[in-house]
mmCIF file of C-alpha atoms and ligand atoms in Angstrom:
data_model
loop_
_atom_site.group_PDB
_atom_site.id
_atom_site.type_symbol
_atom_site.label_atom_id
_atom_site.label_comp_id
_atom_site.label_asym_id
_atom_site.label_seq_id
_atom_site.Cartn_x
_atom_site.Cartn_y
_atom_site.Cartn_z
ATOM 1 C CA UNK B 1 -19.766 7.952 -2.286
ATOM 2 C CA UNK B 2 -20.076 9.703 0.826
ATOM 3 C CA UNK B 3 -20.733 13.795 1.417
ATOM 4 C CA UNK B 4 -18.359 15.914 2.711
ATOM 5 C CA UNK B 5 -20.234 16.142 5.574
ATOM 6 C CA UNK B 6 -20.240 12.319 6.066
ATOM 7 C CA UNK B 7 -16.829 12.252 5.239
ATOM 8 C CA UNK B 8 -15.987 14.526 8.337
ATOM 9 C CA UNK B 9 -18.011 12.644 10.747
ATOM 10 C CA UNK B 10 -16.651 9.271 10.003
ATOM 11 C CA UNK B 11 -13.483 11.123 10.594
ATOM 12 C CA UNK B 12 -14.581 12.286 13.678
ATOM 13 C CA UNK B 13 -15.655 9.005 14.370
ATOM 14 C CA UNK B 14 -12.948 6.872 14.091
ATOM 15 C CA UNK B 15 -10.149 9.244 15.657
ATOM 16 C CA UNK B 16 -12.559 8.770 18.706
ATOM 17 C CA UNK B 17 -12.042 5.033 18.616
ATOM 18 C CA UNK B 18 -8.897 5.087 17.893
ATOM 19 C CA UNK B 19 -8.438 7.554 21.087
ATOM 20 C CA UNK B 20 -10.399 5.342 23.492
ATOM 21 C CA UNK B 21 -9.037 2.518 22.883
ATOM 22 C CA UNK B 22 -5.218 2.726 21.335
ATOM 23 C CA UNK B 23 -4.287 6.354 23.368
ATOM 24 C CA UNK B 24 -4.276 4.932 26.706
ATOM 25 C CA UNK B 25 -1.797 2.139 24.674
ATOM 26 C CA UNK B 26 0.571 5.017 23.760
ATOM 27 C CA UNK B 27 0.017 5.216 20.486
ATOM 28 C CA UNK B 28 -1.378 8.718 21.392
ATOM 29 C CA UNK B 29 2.410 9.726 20.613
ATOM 30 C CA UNK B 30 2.402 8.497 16.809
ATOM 31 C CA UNK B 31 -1.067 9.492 16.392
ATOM 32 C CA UNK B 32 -0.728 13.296 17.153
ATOM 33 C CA UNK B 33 2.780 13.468 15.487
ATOM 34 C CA UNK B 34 1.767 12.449 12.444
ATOM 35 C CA UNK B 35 -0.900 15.012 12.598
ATOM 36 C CA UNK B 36 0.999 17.910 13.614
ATOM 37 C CA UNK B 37 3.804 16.649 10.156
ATOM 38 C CA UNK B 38 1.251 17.490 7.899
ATOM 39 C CA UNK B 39 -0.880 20.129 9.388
ATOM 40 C CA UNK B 40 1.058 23.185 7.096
ATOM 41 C CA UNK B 41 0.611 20.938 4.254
ATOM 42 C CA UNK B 42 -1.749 17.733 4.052
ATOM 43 C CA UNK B 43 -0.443 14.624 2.577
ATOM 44 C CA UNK B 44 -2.929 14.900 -0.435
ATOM 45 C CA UNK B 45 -1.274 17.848 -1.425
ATOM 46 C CA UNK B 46 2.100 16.418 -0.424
ATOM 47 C CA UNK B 47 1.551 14.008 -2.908
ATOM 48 C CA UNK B 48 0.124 15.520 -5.280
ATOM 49 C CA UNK B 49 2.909 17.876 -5.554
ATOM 50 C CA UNK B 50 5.449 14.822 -5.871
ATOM 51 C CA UNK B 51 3.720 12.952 -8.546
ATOM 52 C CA UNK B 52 2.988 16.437 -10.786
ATOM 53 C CA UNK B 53 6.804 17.113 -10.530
ATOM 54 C CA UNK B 54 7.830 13.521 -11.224
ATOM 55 C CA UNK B 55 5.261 13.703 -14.486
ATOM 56 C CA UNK B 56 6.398 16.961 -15.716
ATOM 57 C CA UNK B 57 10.449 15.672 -15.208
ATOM 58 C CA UNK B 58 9.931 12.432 -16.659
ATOM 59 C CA UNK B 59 7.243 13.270 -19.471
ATOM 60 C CA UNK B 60 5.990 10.776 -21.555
ATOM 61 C CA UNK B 61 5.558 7.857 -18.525
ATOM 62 C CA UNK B 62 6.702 4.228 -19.697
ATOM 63 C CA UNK B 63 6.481 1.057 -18.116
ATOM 64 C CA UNK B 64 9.931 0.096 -18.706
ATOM 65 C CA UNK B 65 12.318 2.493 -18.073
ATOM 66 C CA UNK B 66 14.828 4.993 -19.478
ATOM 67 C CA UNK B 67 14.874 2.944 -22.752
ATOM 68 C CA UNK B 68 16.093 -0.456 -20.310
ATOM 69 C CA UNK B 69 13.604 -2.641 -22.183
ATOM 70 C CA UNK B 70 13.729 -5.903 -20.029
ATOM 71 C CA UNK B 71 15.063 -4.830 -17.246
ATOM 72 C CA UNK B 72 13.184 -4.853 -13.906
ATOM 73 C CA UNK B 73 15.037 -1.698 -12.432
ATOM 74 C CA UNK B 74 13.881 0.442 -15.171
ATOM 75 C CA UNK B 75 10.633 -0.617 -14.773
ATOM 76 C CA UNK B 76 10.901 -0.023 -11.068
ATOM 77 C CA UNK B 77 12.725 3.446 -11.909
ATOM 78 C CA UNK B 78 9.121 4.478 -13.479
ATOM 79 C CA UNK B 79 7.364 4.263 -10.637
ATOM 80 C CA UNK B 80 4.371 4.376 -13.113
ATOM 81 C CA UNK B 81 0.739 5.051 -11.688
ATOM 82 C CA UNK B 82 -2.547 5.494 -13.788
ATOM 83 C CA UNK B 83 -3.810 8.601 -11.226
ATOM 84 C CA UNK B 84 -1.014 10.088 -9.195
ATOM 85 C CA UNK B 85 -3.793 12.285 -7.932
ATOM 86 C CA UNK B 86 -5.511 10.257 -6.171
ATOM 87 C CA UNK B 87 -4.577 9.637 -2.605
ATOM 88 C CA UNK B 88 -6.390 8.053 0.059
ATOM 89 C CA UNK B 89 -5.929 6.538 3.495
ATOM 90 C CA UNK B 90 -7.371 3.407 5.181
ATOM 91 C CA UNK B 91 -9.752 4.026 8.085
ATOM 92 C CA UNK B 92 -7.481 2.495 11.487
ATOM 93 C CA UNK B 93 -10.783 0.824 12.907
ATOM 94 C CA UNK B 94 -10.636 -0.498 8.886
ATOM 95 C CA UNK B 95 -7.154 -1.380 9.757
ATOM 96 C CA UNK B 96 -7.753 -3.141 12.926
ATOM 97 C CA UNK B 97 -10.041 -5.092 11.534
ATOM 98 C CA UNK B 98 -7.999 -6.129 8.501
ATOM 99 C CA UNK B 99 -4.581 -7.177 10.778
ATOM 100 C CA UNK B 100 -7.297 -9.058 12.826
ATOM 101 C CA UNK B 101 -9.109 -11.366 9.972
ATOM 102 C CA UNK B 102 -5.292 -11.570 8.230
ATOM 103 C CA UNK B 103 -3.559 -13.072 10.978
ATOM 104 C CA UNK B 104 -1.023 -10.405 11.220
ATOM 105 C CA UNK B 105 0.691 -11.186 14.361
ATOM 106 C CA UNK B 106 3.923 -9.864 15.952
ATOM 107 C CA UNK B 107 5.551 -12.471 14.443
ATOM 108 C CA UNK B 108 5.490 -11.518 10.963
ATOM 109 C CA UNK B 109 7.486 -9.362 8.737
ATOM 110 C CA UNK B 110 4.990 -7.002 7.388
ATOM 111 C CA UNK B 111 5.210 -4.880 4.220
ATOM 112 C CA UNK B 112 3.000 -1.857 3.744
ATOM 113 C CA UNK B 113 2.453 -1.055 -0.185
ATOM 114 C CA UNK B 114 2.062 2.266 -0.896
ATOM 115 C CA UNK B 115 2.437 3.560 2.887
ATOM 116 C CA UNK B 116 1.454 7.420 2.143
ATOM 117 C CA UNK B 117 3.013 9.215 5.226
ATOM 118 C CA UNK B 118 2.725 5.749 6.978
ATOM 119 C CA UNK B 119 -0.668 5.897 9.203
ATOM 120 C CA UNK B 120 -0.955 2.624 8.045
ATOM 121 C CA UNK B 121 2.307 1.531 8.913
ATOM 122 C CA UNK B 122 2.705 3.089 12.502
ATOM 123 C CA UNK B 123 -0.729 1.989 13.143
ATOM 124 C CA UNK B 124 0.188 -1.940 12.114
ATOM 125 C CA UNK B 125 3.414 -1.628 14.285
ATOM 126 C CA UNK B 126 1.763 -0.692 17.400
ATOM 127 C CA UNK B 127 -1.306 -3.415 17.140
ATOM 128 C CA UNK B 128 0.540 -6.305 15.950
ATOM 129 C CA UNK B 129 4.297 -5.252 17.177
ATOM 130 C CA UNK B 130 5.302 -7.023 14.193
ATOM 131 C CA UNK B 131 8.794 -5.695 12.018
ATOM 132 C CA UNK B 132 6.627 -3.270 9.554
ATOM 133 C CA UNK B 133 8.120 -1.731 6.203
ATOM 134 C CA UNK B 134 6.721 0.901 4.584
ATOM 135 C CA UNK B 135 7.092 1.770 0.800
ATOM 136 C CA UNK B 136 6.433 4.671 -1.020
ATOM 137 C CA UNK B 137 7.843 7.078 -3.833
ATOM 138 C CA UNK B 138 7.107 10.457 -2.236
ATOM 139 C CA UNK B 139 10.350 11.238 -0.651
ATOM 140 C CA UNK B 140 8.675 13.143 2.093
ATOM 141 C CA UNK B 141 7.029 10.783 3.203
ATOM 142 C CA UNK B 142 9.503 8.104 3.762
ATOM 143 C CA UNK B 143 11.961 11.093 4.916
ATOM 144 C CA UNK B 144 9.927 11.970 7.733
ATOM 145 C CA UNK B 145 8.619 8.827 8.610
ATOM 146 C CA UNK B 146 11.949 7.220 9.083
ATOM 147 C CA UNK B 147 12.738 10.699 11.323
ATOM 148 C CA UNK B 148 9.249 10.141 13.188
ATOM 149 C CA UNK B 149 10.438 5.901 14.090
ATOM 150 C CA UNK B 150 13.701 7.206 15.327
ATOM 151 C CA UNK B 151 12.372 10.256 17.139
ATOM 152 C CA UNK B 152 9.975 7.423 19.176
ATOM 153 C CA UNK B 153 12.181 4.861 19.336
ATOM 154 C CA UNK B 154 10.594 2.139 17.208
ATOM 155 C CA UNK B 155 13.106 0.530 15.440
ATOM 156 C CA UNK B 156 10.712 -2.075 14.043
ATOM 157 C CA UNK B 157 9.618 0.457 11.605
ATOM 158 C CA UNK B 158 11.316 1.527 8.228
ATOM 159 C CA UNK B 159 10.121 3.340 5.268
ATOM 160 C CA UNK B 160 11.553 2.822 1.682
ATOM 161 C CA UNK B 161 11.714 5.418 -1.165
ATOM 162 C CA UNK B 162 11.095 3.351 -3.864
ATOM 163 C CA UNK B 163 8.693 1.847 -6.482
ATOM 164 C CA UNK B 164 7.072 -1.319 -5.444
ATOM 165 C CA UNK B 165 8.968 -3.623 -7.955
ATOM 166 C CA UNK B 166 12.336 -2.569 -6.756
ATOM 167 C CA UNK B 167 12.026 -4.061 -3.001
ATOM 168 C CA UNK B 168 13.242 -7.262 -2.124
ATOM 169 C CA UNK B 169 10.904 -8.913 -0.324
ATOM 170 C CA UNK B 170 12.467 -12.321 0.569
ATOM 171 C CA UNK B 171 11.444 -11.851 4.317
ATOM 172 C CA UNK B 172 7.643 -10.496 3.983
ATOM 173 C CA UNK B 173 5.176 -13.120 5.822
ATOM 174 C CA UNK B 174 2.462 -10.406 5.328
ATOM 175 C CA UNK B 175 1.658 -8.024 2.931
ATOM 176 C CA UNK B 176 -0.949 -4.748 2.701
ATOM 177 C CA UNK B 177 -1.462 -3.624 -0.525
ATOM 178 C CA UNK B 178 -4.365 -0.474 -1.482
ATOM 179 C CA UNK B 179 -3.905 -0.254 -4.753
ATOM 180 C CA UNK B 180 -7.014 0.416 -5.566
ATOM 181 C CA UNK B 181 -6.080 3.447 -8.491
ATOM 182 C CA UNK B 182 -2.934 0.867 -9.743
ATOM 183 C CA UNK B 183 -3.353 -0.115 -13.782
ATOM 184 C CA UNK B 184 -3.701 -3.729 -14.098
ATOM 185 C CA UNK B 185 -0.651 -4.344 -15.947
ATOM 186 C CA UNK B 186 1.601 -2.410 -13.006
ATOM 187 C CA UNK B 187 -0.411 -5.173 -10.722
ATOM 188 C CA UNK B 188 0.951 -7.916 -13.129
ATOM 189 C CA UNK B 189 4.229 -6.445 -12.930
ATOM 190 C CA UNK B 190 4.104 -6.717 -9.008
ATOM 191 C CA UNK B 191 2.683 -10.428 -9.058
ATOM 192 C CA UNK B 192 5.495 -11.339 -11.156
ATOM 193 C CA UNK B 193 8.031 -9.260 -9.114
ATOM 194 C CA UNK B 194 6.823 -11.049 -5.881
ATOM 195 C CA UNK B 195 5.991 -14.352 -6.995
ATOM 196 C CA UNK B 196 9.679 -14.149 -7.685
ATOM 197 C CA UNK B 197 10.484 -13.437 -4.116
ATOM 198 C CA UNK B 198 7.339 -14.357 -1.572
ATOM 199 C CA UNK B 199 7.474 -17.281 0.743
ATOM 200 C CA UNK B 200 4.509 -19.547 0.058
ATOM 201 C CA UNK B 201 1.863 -18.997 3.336
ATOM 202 C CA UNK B 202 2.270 -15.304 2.791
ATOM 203 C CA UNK B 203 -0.605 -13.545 4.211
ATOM 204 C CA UNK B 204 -2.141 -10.946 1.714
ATOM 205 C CA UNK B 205 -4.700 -8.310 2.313
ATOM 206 C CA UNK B 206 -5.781 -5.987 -0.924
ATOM 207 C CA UNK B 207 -8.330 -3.833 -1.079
ATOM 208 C CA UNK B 208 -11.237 -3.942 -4.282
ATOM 209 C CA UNK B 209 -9.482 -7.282 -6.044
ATOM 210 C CA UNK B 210 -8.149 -9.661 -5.135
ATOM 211 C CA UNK B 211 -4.765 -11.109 -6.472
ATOM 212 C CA UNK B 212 -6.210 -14.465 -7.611
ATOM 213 C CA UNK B 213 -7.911 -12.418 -10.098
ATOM 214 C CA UNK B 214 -4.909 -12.017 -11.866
ATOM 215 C CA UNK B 215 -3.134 -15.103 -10.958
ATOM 216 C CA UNK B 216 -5.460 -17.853 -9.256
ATOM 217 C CA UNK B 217 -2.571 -20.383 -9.385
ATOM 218 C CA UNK B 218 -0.095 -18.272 -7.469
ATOM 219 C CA UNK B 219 -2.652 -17.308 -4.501
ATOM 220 C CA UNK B 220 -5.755 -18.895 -2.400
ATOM 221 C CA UNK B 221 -8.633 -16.724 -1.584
ATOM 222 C CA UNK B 222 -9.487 -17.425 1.697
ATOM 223 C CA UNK B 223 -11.919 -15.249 2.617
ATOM 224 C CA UNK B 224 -13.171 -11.368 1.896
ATOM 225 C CA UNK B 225 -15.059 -8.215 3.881
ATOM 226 C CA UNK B 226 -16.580 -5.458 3.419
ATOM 227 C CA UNK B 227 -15.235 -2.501 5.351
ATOM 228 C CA UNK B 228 -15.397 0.856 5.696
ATOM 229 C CA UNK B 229 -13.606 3.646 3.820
ATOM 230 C CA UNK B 230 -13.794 7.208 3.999
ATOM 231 C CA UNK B 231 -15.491 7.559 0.384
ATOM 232 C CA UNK B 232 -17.757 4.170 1.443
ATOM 233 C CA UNK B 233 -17.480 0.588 1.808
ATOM 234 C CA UNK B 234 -15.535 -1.734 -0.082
ATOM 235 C CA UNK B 235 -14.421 -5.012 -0.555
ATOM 236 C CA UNK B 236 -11.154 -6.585 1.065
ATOM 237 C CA UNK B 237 -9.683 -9.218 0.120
ATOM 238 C CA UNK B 238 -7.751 -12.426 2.408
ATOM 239 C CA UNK B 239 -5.289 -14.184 0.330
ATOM 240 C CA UNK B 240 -1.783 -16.265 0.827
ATOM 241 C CA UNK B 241 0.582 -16.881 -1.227
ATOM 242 C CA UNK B 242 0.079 -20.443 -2.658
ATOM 243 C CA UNK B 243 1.784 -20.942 -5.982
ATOM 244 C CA UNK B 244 0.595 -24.479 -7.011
ATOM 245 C CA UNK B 245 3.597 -27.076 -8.051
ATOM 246 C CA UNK B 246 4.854 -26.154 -11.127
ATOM 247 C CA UNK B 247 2.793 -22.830 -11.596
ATOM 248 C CA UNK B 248 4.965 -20.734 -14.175
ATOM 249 C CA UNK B 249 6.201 -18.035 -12.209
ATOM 250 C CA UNK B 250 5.820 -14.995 -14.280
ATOM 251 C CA UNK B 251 9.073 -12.746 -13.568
ATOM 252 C CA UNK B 252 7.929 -9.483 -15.461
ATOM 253 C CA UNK B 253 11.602 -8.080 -15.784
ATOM 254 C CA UNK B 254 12.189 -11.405 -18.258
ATOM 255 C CA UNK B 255 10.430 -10.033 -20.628
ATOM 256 C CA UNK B 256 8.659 -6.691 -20.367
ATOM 257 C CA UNK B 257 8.438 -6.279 -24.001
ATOM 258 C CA UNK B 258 5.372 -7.946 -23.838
ATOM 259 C CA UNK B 259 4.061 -5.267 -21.627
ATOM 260 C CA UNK B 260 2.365 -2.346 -22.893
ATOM 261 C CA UNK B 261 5.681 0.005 -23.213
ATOM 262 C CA UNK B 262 3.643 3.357 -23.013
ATOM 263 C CA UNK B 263 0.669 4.664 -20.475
ATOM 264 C CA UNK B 264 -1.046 5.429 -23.504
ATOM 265 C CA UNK B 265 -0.868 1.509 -24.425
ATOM 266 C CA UNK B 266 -1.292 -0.026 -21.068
ATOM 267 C CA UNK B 267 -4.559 2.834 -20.904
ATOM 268 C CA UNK B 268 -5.437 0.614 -24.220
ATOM 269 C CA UNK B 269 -4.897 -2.616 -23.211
ATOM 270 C CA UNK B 270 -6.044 -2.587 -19.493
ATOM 271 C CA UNK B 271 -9.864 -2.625 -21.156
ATOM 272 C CA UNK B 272 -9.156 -6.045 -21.819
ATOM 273 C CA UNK B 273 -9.808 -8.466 -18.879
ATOM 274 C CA UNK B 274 -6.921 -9.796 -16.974
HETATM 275 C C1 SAM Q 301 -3.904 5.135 -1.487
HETATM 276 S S1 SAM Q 301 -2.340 5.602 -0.711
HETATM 277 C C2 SAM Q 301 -2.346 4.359 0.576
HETATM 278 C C3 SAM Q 301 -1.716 4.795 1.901
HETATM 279 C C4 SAM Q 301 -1.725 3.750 2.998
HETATM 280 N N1 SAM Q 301 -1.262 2.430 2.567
HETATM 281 C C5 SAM Q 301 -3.100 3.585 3.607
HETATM 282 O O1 SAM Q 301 -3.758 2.575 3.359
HETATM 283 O O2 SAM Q 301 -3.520 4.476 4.351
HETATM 284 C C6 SAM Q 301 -1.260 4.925 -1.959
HETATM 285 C C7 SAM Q 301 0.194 5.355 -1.857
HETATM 286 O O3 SAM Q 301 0.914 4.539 -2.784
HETATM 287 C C8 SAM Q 301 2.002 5.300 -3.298
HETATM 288 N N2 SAM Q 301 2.391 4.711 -4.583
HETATM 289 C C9 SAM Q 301 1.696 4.726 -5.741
HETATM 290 N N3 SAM Q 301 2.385 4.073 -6.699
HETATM 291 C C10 SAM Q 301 3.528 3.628 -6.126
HETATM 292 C C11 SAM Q 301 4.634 2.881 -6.609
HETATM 293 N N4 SAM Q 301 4.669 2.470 -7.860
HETATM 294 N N5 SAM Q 301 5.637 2.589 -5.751
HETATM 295 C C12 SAM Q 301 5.593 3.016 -4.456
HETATM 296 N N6 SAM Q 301 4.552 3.722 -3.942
HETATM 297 C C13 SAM Q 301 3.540 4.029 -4.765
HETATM 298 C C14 SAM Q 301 1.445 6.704 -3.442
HETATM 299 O O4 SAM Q 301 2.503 7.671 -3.436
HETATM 300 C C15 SAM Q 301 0.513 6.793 -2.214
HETATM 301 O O5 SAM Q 301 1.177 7.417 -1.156
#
């Protein structure tokens, strides 16, 4: 872990890369924008503030839903995290190099899991000028980076306000996904939710595990990184979606009752390996 200090000048760092070489590129205009969104109220606080209010409306947090036992949407309706209060954002220079070893081109249909106020996802627009969706849960977020796309004309941007397991993503070639705070069963959940949906070849990049951890007949490591993040290095991972013939597609919304039903339980049961 990195000191404050450290922190700052990697900071520095990096916004000096990204101004030498993506400004001149125009991406000066997303860049500053997104800055001058958040400068009454950073997005850590942003959401922070989201995920305490969802907690205290929704109490006691379950994996499945308003009593829909079974039923995908009120899973999705949850939009359960171990640590709401942790949020973090990927490096760009981390970013360029992670579109660059994936194979992210501006062909693909990119998904951005977990987008925050969507660095990530303007960022991924502009250096692979692929279609990029980003998802999140903190309305703000998605509310002004939907305004932000329209106010700059990029209409191969959209944000989603919703939980990861309630997007269709029939269309993704390419996925980003730093999860690295998600419980392991809510990462089960979303294997099962996209092996439902992904096309095989899908190109995968995750930070600190990979998927085949979970599933390694659904995915193919193909290779991994270590990169730079604010707090220090860590590992990324290169994976496509490669579910072997026959592979038993596990579609969580089947049967969640299998599932811990409770953050208490999934707390319990996530000791256990995957
Ligand atoms: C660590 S931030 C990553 C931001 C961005 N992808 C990046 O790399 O800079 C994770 C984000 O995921 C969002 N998130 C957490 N759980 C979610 C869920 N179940 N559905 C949708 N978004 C979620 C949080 O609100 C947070 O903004």
């Amino acid at each position: 872990m990195h000191s404050p200090l450290r922190i700052s000048m990697k900071r520095v760092w990096n916004w000096v890369h990204i101004a030498v070489h993506h400004y001149p590129h125009g991406y000066w205009r997303q860049d500053l924008w997104l800055a001058a969104l958040y400068l009454a109220k950073n997005p850590f606080r942003v959401s922070r503030d989201f995920w305490d209010r969802e907690t205290e409306a929704r109490g006691k947090r379950t994996l499945t839903g308003d009593g829909a036992g079974g039923d995908p949407a009120g899973a999705a309706n949850t939009g359960y995290t171990p640590d709401p209060h942790t949020y973090g954002e990927t490096p760009l220079p981390t970013m360029e190099r992670i579109a660059a070893r994936a194979g992210w081109t501006r062909d693909d249909v990119i998904y951005d899991l977990g987008c925050g106020r969507g660095t990530t996802t303007f960022f991924l627009e502009h250096l692979t000028k692929a279609r990029v969706t980003g998802i999140d849960r903190v309305p703000v977020f998605v509310a002004r980076g939907n305004g932000l796309a329209r106010r700059l004309g990029l209409d191969r941007i959209a944000f989603l306000d919703a939980d990861l397991l309630a997007v269709d993503y029939r269309n993704a070639t390419a996925l980003y996904y730093y999860g690295t705070c998600a419980h392991d069963f809510y990462i089960q959940l979303l294997i099962g939710h996209l092996a439902g949906q992904l096309r095989p070849g899908t190109k995968i990049a995750t930070v600190t595990y990979p998927l085949t951890n979970y599933r390694p007949d659904l995915f193919t490591l193909e290779s991994s990184e270590r990169l730079d993040f604010l707090w220090g290095e860590s590992e990324v991972y290169f994976q496509r979606f490669d579910p072997e013939r026959g592979a038993s597609v596990d579609r969580p919304g089947r049967d969640l009752s299998r599932y811990p039903q409770t953050a208490e339980e999934a707390e319990d049961a996530g000791d256990a390996d995957p």
